[in-house]
């Protein structure tokens, strides 16, 4: 196992709790170019991100007592429901083609549906009169859409297959009768109402947290030189998917098969942990080896016994199965400051900000 880790980092000892799927229930379903303000990389198509941000701005017009609606909430729901309609064509006006349809809710058990729902729209929205199926990037049932949908793009039609309309409809549904979504418990209650499933709530809130972290631009005022170049390069990759074996000094790339948990990076373009660090340092003209364990030997080593207070922004942060034995290092991140690091954590996640304590086996750092 250690030989496998030495070959390619960076599998984490914990499994990922976040996975995207199209949720199916018997209730309601449901000028920006990057995931972060000024960012350049994201798993959100730019036109979809524009729709989420537009809906967050408009929601107060229709639900003035709603508090805390923000685009990462809508992005979290849409990620789980349709993966942001990825692979579809989205027009300038927001129309999504081909349309996004869920499975026919006929009680067959396919996709997790166990209750047959009769047709309510004659196929107007879901394309079939033989039953009901969820529609659009937010996977609304037609019956719910008829009572919730709004026209957000001023074409005089509320269409669940339009990114702007669907995002505003989801925002209003989540807002309910004036929820304060700044309160974590009420946010979770709103998501549970959207889909009555505990795992679903965990999935969505996980993505909301990731997008929220990605949307915040840390203050780099006091950073300069190599540290600033490295940190800015890594931050610009927030939202890029984790790919086992992916990434190099040149940027994100398709990875390989397979991680110890059996996840393949062959179909995912992105970074693993050491691919990200190698890329960020290459922007500062510093060449790093490919694996996390090898990177620990570059530059000044910062022993774990000194604690995290010895770290400075831009330092490499290491994690090992047996701290003190660098041959067992399995993970590396880039220290940002304030107890945070820029991290490509594990399959199923994206490059994001995490607490230094988020990974187990802190093994010190290095300053190349």
GROMACS .gro file of C-alpha atoms in nm:
model
  368
    1UNK     CA    1   0.000   0.000   0.000
    2UNK     CA    2   0.278   0.243   0.087
    3UNK     CA    3   0.443   0.171  -0.246
    4UNK     CA    4   0.121   0.265  -0.419
    5UNK     CA    5   0.100   0.590  -0.226
    6UNK     CA    6   0.460   0.669  -0.309
    7UNK     CA    7   0.380   0.630  -0.677
    8UNK     CA    8   0.098   0.880  -0.687
    9UNK     CA    9  -0.049   1.089  -0.408
   10UNK     CA   10  -0.296   1.163  -0.260
   11UNK     CA   11  -0.569   0.937  -0.130
   12UNK     CA   12  -0.706   1.032   0.207
   13UNK     CA   13  -0.776   0.774   0.476
   14UNK     CA   14  -1.135   0.897   0.499
   15UNK     CA   15  -1.397   0.830   0.234
   16UNK     CA   16  -1.566   1.122   0.062
   17UNK     CA   17  -1.918   1.192   0.182
   18UNK     CA   18  -2.006   1.409  -0.114
   19UNK     CA   19  -2.135   1.261  -0.438
   20UNK     CA   20  -2.343   1.413  -0.715
   21UNK     CA   21  -2.663   1.239  -0.820
   22UNK     CA   22  -3.000   1.332  -0.963
   23UNK     CA   23  -3.231   1.329  -0.663
   24UNK     CA   24  -3.574   1.171  -0.705
   25UNK     CA   25  -3.849   1.218  -0.448
   26UNK     CA   26  -4.221   1.227  -0.425
   27UNK     CA   27  -4.208   1.592  -0.321
   28UNK     CA   28  -4.066   1.907  -0.470
   29UNK     CA   29  -3.749   1.881  -0.672
   30UNK     CA   30  -3.614   2.046  -0.781
   31UNK     CA   31  -2.133   3.869  -1.658
   32UNK     CA   32  -1.943   3.571  -1.445
   33UNK     CA   33  -1.674   3.334  -1.568
   34UNK     CA   34  -1.552   3.136  -1.268
   35UNK     CA   35  -1.644   2.985  -0.938
   36UNK     CA   36  -1.474   3.261  -0.745
   37UNK     CA   37  -1.494   3.631  -0.814
   38UNK     CA   38  -1.216   3.678  -1.064
   39UNK     CA   39  -1.138   3.306  -1.063
   40UNK     CA   40  -1.046   3.118  -1.375
   41UNK     CA   41  -1.140   2.757  -1.298
   42UNK     CA   42  -1.462   2.595  -1.188
   43UNK     CA   43  -1.685   2.295  -1.227
   44UNK     CA   44  -1.978   2.534  -1.289
   45UNK     CA   45  -2.051   2.636  -1.649
   46UNK     CA   46  -2.025   3.017  -1.661
   47UNK     CA   47  -2.383   3.064  -1.784
   48UNK     CA   48  -2.518   2.855  -1.497
   49UNK     CA   49  -2.314   3.053  -1.246
   50UNK     CA   50  -2.461   3.372  -1.392
   51UNK     CA   51  -2.810   3.228  -1.335
   52UNK     CA   52  -2.736   3.141  -0.972
   53UNK     CA   53  -2.601   3.487  -0.896
   54UNK     CA   54  -2.890   3.655  -1.076
   55UNK     CA   55  -3.145   3.454  -0.877
   56UNK     CA   56  -2.975   3.543  -0.550
   57UNK     CA   57  -3.008   3.911  -0.643
   58UNK     CA   58  -3.370   3.886  -0.759
   59UNK     CA   59  -3.510   3.676  -0.478
   60UNK     CA   60  -3.568   3.979  -0.254
   61UNK     CA   61  -3.812   4.121  -0.509
   62UNK     CA   62  -4.042   3.822  -0.468
   63UNK     CA   63  -3.959   3.718  -0.110
   64UNK     CA   64  -3.852   4.033   0.078
   65UNK     CA   65  -3.849   3.858   0.415
   66UNK     CA   66  -3.607   3.588   0.302
   67UNK     CA   67  -3.259   3.621   0.449
   68UNK     CA   68  -2.928   3.465   0.354
   69UNK     CA   69  -2.996   3.349  -0.001
   70UNK     CA   70  -2.664   3.338  -0.188
   71UNK     CA   71  -2.543   3.172  -0.503
   72UNK     CA   72  -2.346   2.887  -0.337
   73UNK     CA   73  -2.678   2.756  -0.195
   74UNK     CA   74  -2.827   2.733  -0.543
   75UNK     CA   75  -2.504   2.590  -0.682
   76UNK     CA   76  -2.504   2.320  -0.415
   77UNK     CA   77  -2.857   2.210  -0.503
   78UNK     CA   78  -2.796   2.218  -0.879
   79UNK     CA   79  -2.469   2.027  -0.841
   80UNK     CA   80  -2.647   1.737  -0.675
   81UNK     CA   81  -2.960   1.753  -0.892
   82UNK     CA   82  -2.809   1.779  -1.240
   83UNK     CA   83  -2.435   1.849  -1.211
   84UNK     CA   84  -2.512   2.202  -1.331
   85UNK     CA   85  -2.666   2.065  -1.655
   86UNK     CA   86  -2.311   1.986  -1.759
   87UNK     CA   87  -2.278   1.883  -2.122
   88UNK     CA   88  -2.590   2.070  -2.233
   89UNK     CA   89  -2.595   2.377  -2.454
   90UNK     CA   90  -2.706   2.689  -2.269
   91UNK     CA   91  -2.810   2.987  -2.479
   92UNK     CA   92  -2.741   3.349  -2.392
   93UNK     CA   93  -3.102   3.369  -2.273
   94UNK     CA   94  -3.054   3.070  -2.046
   95UNK     CA   95  -3.244   2.799  -2.237
   96UNK     CA   96  -3.094   2.453  -2.179
   97UNK     CA   97  -3.088   2.201  -2.463
   98UNK     CA   98  -3.125   1.911  -2.463
   99UNK     CA   99  -3.362   1.940  -2.171
  100UNK     CA  100  -3.282   1.772  -1.841
  101UNK     CA  101  -3.533   1.502  -1.745
  102UNK     CA  102  -3.537   1.270  -1.446
  103UNK     CA  103  -3.660   0.912  -1.464
  104UNK     CA  104  -4.031   0.841  -1.494
  105UNK     CA  105  -4.171   0.828  -1.142
  106UNK     CA  106  -4.380   0.517  -1.184
  107UNK     CA  107  -4.280   0.325  -0.872
  108UNK     CA  108  -4.050   0.090  -1.063
  109UNK     CA  109  -3.761   0.143  -0.824
  110UNK     CA  110  -3.537   0.281  -1.100
  111UNK     CA  111  -3.323   0.563  -0.968
  112UNK     CA  112  -3.469   0.518  -0.621
  113UNK     CA  113  -3.833   0.604  -0.701
  114UNK     CA  114  -4.082   0.380  -0.522
  115UNK     CA  115  -4.405   0.581  -0.552
  116UNK     CA  116  -4.597   0.621  -0.877
  117UNK     CA  117  -4.697   0.980  -0.948
  118UNK     CA  118  -4.980   1.054  -1.193
  119UNK     CA  119  -4.926   1.302  -1.474
  120UNK     CA  120  -5.017   1.662  -1.387
  121UNK     CA  121  -4.905   1.863  -1.690
  122UNK     CA  122  -5.004   1.657  -1.993
  123UNK     CA  123  -4.638   1.645  -2.086
  124UNK     CA  124  -4.602   2.025  -2.105
  125UNK     CA  125  -4.283   2.031  -1.901
  126UNK     CA  126  -4.172   1.670  -1.865
  127UNK     CA  127  -4.239   1.558  -2.221
  128UNK     CA  128  -4.470   1.268  -2.133
  129UNK     CA  129  -4.836   1.230  -2.041
  130UNK     CA  130  -4.786   0.876  -1.910
  131UNK     CA  131  -4.662   0.988  -1.571
  132UNK     CA  132  -4.454   1.244  -1.390
  133UNK     CA  133  -4.081   1.312  -1.399
  134UNK     CA  134  -3.859   1.585  -1.258
  135UNK     CA  135  -3.741   1.853  -1.499
  136UNK     CA  136  -3.466   2.108  -1.549
  137UNK     CA  137  -3.134   2.169  -1.375
  138UNK     CA  138  -3.310   2.192  -1.038
  139UNK     CA  139  -3.531   1.886  -1.101
  140UNK     CA  140  -3.871   2.033  -1.020
  141UNK     CA  141  -4.181   1.822  -1.048
  142UNK     CA  142  -4.419   1.988  -1.296
  143UNK     CA  143  -4.686   2.030  -1.028
  144UNK     CA  144  -4.441   2.212  -0.800
  145UNK     CA  145  -4.313   2.427  -1.082
  146UNK     CA  146  -4.663   2.551  -1.164
  147UNK     CA  147  -4.690   2.701  -0.816
  148UNK     CA  148  -4.328   2.810  -0.775
  149UNK     CA  149  -4.189   2.903  -1.115
  150UNK     CA  150  -4.112   3.264  -1.208
  151UNK     CA  151  -3.995   3.440  -1.523
  152UNK     CA  152  -3.642   3.561  -1.447
  153UNK     CA  153  -3.523   3.639  -1.800
  154UNK     CA  154  -3.814   3.863  -1.907
  155UNK     CA  155  -3.935   3.642  -2.194
  156UNK     CA  156  -4.284   3.631  -2.041
  157UNK     CA  157  -4.262   3.258  -1.969
  158UNK     CA  158  -4.159   3.071  -1.653
  159UNK     CA  159  -3.973   2.770  -1.788
  160UNK     CA  160  -3.802   2.509  -1.565
  161UNK     CA  161  -3.571   2.431  -1.859
  162UNK     CA  162  -3.436   2.787  -1.852
  163UNK     CA  163  -3.137   2.842  -1.622
  164UNK     CA  164  -3.251   3.184  -1.498
  165UNK     CA  165  -3.611   3.082  -1.435
  166UNK     CA  166  -3.516   2.753  -1.269
  167UNK     CA  167  -3.260   2.915  -1.039
  168UNK     CA  168  -3.507   3.181  -0.925
  169UNK     CA  169  -3.776   2.916  -0.871
  170UNK     CA  170  -3.536   2.713  -0.656
  171UNK     CA  171  -3.436   3.022  -0.458
  172UNK     CA  172  -3.799   3.104  -0.383
  173UNK     CA  173  -3.880   2.747  -0.287
  174UNK     CA  174  -3.586   2.733  -0.048
  175UNK     CA  175  -3.678   3.071   0.099
  176UNK     CA  176  -4.025   2.947   0.191
  177UNK     CA  177  -4.217   3.193   0.404
  178UNK     CA  178  -3.922   3.412   0.492
  179UNK     CA  179  -3.657   3.167   0.611
  180UNK     CA  180  -3.327   3.297   0.744
  181UNK     CA  181  -3.083   3.080   0.550
  182UNK     CA  182  -2.792   3.232   0.740
  183UNK     CA  183  -2.889   2.995   1.020
  184UNK     CA  184  -2.747   2.650   0.953
  185UNK     CA  185  -3.044   2.464   1.100
  186UNK     CA  186  -3.290   2.655   0.880
  187UNK     CA  187  -3.076   2.605   0.573
  188UNK     CA  188  -3.075   2.231   0.635
  189UNK     CA  189  -3.453   2.238   0.692
  190UNK     CA  190  -3.501   2.413   0.358
  191UNK     CA  191  -3.288   2.155   0.178
  192UNK     CA  192  -3.471   1.873   0.355
  193UNK     CA  193  -3.800   2.018   0.231
  194UNK     CA  194  -3.655   2.015  -0.120
  195UNK     CA  195  -3.580   1.644  -0.083
  196UNK     CA  196  -3.677   1.449   0.226
  197UNK     CA  197  -3.346   1.268   0.267
  198UNK     CA  198  -3.073   1.303   0.526
  199UNK     CA  199  -2.795   1.193   0.287
  200UNK     CA  200  -2.925   1.441   0.031
  201UNK     CA  201  -2.902   1.725   0.283
  202UNK     CA  202  -2.544   1.620   0.365
  203UNK     CA  203  -2.451   1.612  -0.003
  204UNK     CA  204  -2.596   1.954  -0.078
  205UNK     CA  205  -2.459   2.127   0.231
  206UNK     CA  206  -2.117   1.979   0.154
  207UNK     CA  207  -2.118   2.139  -0.188
  208UNK     CA  208  -2.254   2.466  -0.047
  209UNK     CA  209  -1.961   2.476   0.193
  210UNK     CA  210  -1.714   2.413  -0.089
  211UNK     CA  211  -1.861   2.681  -0.313
  212UNK     CA  212  -1.882   2.926  -0.024
  213UNK     CA  213  -1.513   2.875   0.052
  214UNK     CA  214  -1.428   2.911  -0.317
  215UNK     CA  215  -1.625   3.235  -0.342
  216UNK     CA  216  -1.421   3.406  -0.075
  217UNK     CA  217  -1.103   3.569  -0.190
  218UNK     CA  218  -0.854   3.565   0.098
  219UNK     CA  219  -0.669   3.883   0.182
  220UNK     CA  220  -0.325   3.856   0.023
  221UNK     CA  221  -0.222   4.214   0.097
  222UNK     CA  222   0.074   4.113   0.312
  223UNK     CA  223   0.201   3.849   0.071
  224UNK     CA  224   0.471   3.914  -0.187
  225UNK     CA  225   0.730   3.737  -0.394
  226UNK     CA  226   0.731   3.359  -0.427
  227UNK     CA  227   0.468   3.302  -0.158
  228UNK     CA  228   0.216   3.531  -0.329
  229UNK     CA  229   0.278   3.377  -0.671
  230UNK     CA  230   0.230   3.025  -0.536
  231UNK     CA  231  -0.080   3.106  -0.333
  232UNK     CA  232  -0.248   3.301  -0.614
  233UNK     CA  233  -0.180   3.019  -0.860
  234UNK     CA  234  -0.331   2.760  -0.626
  235UNK     CA  235  -0.631   2.976  -0.537
  236UNK     CA  236  -0.709   3.023  -0.906
  237UNK     CA  237  -0.768   2.647  -0.929
  238UNK     CA  238  -1.047   2.638  -0.673
  239UNK     CA  239  -1.336   2.435  -0.809
  240UNK     CA  240  -1.119   2.218  -1.034
  241UNK     CA  241  -1.204   1.850  -0.969
  242UNK     CA  242  -0.975   1.613  -0.783
  243UNK     CA  243  -0.826   1.358  -1.023
  244UNK     CA  244  -0.619   1.066  -0.895
  245UNK     CA  245  -0.281   1.107  -1.067
  246UNK     CA  246  -0.394   1.425  -1.239
  247UNK     CA  247  -0.211   1.754  -1.280
  248UNK     CA  248   0.145   1.860  -1.344
  249UNK     CA  249   0.359   2.172  -1.369
  250UNK     CA  250   0.163   2.254  -1.685
  251UNK     CA  251  -0.183   2.248  -1.526
  252UNK     CA  252  -0.475   2.011  -1.476
  253UNK     CA  253  -0.479   1.684  -1.667
  254UNK     CA  254  -0.658   1.350  -1.683
  255UNK     CA  255  -0.541   1.111  -1.415
  256UNK     CA  256  -0.499   0.736  -1.388
  257UNK     CA  257  -0.661   0.433  -1.228
  258UNK     CA  258  -0.694   0.369  -0.945
  259UNK     CA  259  -0.685   0.509  -0.593
  260UNK     CA  260  -0.678   0.267  -0.297
  261UNK     CA  261  -1.054   0.320  -0.266
  262UNK     CA  262  -1.094   0.218  -0.630
  263UNK     CA  263  -1.155   0.563  -0.778
  264UNK     CA  264  -1.019   0.624  -1.125
  265UNK     CA  265  -0.890   0.960  -1.238
  266UNK     CA  266  -0.873   0.852  -1.601
  267UNK     CA  267  -1.198   1.028  -1.688
  268UNK     CA  268  -1.148   1.335  -1.467
  269UNK     CA  269  -0.943   1.636  -1.570
  270UNK     CA  270  -0.799   1.800  -1.262
  271UNK     CA  271  -0.537   1.771  -0.989
  272UNK     CA  272  -0.440   1.536  -0.715
  273UNK     CA  273  -0.264   1.689  -0.414
  274UNK     CA  274   0.093   1.684  -0.541
  275UNK     CA  275  -0.013   1.774  -0.893
  276UNK     CA  276  -0.164   2.093  -0.755
  277UNK     CA  277   0.145   2.185  -0.553
  278UNK     CA  278   0.372   2.107  -0.846
  279UNK     CA  279   0.164   2.336  -1.069
  280UNK     CA  280   0.149   2.625  -0.820
  281UNK     CA  281   0.522   2.623  -0.755
  282UNK     CA  282   0.598   2.601  -1.127
  283UNK     CA  283   0.435   2.943  -1.162
  284UNK     CA  284   0.711   3.074  -0.934
  285UNK     CA  285   0.974   2.890  -1.142
  286UNK     CA  286   1.035   2.631  -0.873
  287UNK     CA  287   1.040   2.270  -0.987
  288UNK     CA  288   0.895   2.016  -0.744
  289UNK     CA  289   0.906   1.636  -0.770
  290UNK     CA  290   0.578   1.467  -0.856
  291UNK     CA  291   0.493   1.291  -0.527
  292UNK     CA  292   0.414   1.433  -0.187
  293UNK     CA  293   0.685   1.230  -0.010
  294UNK     CA  294   0.950   1.351  -0.254
  295UNK     CA  295   0.836   1.713  -0.218
  296UNK     CA  296   0.909   1.694   0.155
  297UNK     CA  297   1.280   1.677   0.073
  298UNK     CA  298   1.281   2.008  -0.115
  299UNK     CA  299   1.391   2.327   0.060
  300UNK     CA  300   1.376   2.392   0.432
  301UNK     CA  301   1.192   2.121   0.628
  302UNK     CA  302   0.960   2.244   0.906
  303UNK     CA  303   0.932   1.969   1.171
  304UNK     CA  304   0.588   1.874   1.297
  305UNK     CA  305   0.708   1.924   1.658
  306UNK     CA  306   0.716   2.301   1.594
  307UNK     CA  307   0.340   2.299   1.537
  308UNK     CA  308   0.140   2.472   1.268
  309UNK     CA  309   0.233   2.815   1.405
  310UNK     CA  310   0.571   2.769   1.236
  311UNK     CA  311   0.408   2.760   0.893
  312UNK     CA  312   0.401   3.060   0.661
  313UNK     CA  313   0.176   3.128   0.363
  314UNK     CA  314   0.297   2.934   0.061
  315UNK     CA  315   0.459   2.655   0.264
  316UNK     CA  316   0.390   2.294   0.175
  317UNK     CA  317   0.191   2.109   0.444
  318UNK     CA  318   0.239   1.731   0.478
  319UNK     CA  319   0.044   1.442   0.624
  320UNK     CA  320   0.178   1.094   0.692
  321UNK     CA  321   0.059   0.757   0.813
  322UNK     CA  322   0.354   0.757   1.050
  323UNK     CA  323   0.452   1.121   1.119
  324UNK     CA  324   0.827   1.142   1.152
  325UNK     CA  325   0.881   0.893   0.873
  326UNK     CA  326   0.867   1.091   0.549
  327UNK     CA  327   0.842   0.773   0.342
  328UNK     CA  328   0.485   0.736   0.476
  329UNK     CA  329   0.370   1.084   0.365
  330UNK     CA  330   0.043   1.045   0.176
  331UNK     CA  331  -0.079   1.404   0.128
  332UNK     CA  332   0.035   1.761   0.071
  333UNK     CA  333  -0.139   2.099   0.065
  334UNK     CA  334  -0.036   2.465   0.041
  335UNK     CA  335  -0.060   2.671   0.357
  336UNK     CA  336  -0.268   2.987   0.318
  337UNK     CA  337  -0.249   3.128   0.670
  338UNK     CA  338  -0.500   3.148   0.951
  339UNK     CA  339  -0.501   2.771   0.994
  340UNK     CA  340  -0.617   2.711   0.635
  341UNK     CA  341  -0.465   2.541   0.335
  342UNK     CA  342  -0.545   2.513  -0.035
  343UNK     CA  343  -0.625   2.150  -0.076
  344UNK     CA  344  -0.698   1.884  -0.338
  345UNK     CA  345  -0.832   1.644  -0.079
  346UNK     CA  346  -0.964   1.323  -0.230
  347UNK     CA  347  -1.168   1.177  -0.518
  348UNK     CA  348  -1.512   1.337  -0.547
  349UNK     CA  349  -1.403   1.677  -0.417
  350UNK     CA  350  -1.266   1.988  -0.582
  351UNK     CA  351  -0.969   2.212  -0.506
  352UNK     CA  352  -1.084   2.413  -0.208
  353UNK     CA  353  -0.987   2.572   0.124
  354UNK     CA  354  -0.968   2.336   0.420
  355UNK     CA  355  -0.851   2.363   0.777
  356UNK     CA  356  -0.499   2.231   0.828
  357UNK     CA  357  -0.653   1.990   1.077
  358UNK     CA  358  -0.889   1.846   0.816
  359UNK     CA  359  -0.640   1.573   0.727
  360UNK     CA  360  -0.494   1.324   0.973
  361UNK     CA  361  -0.128   1.271   1.058
  362UNK     CA  362   0.018   1.623   1.041
  363UNK     CA  363   0.382   1.577   0.942
  364UNK     CA  364   0.513   1.933   0.930
  365UNK     CA  365   0.589   2.144   0.627
  366UNK     CA  366   0.854   2.257   0.384
  367UNK     CA  367   0.955   2.593   0.238
  368UNK     CA  368   1.097   2.532  -0.113
   0.00000   0.00000   0.00000
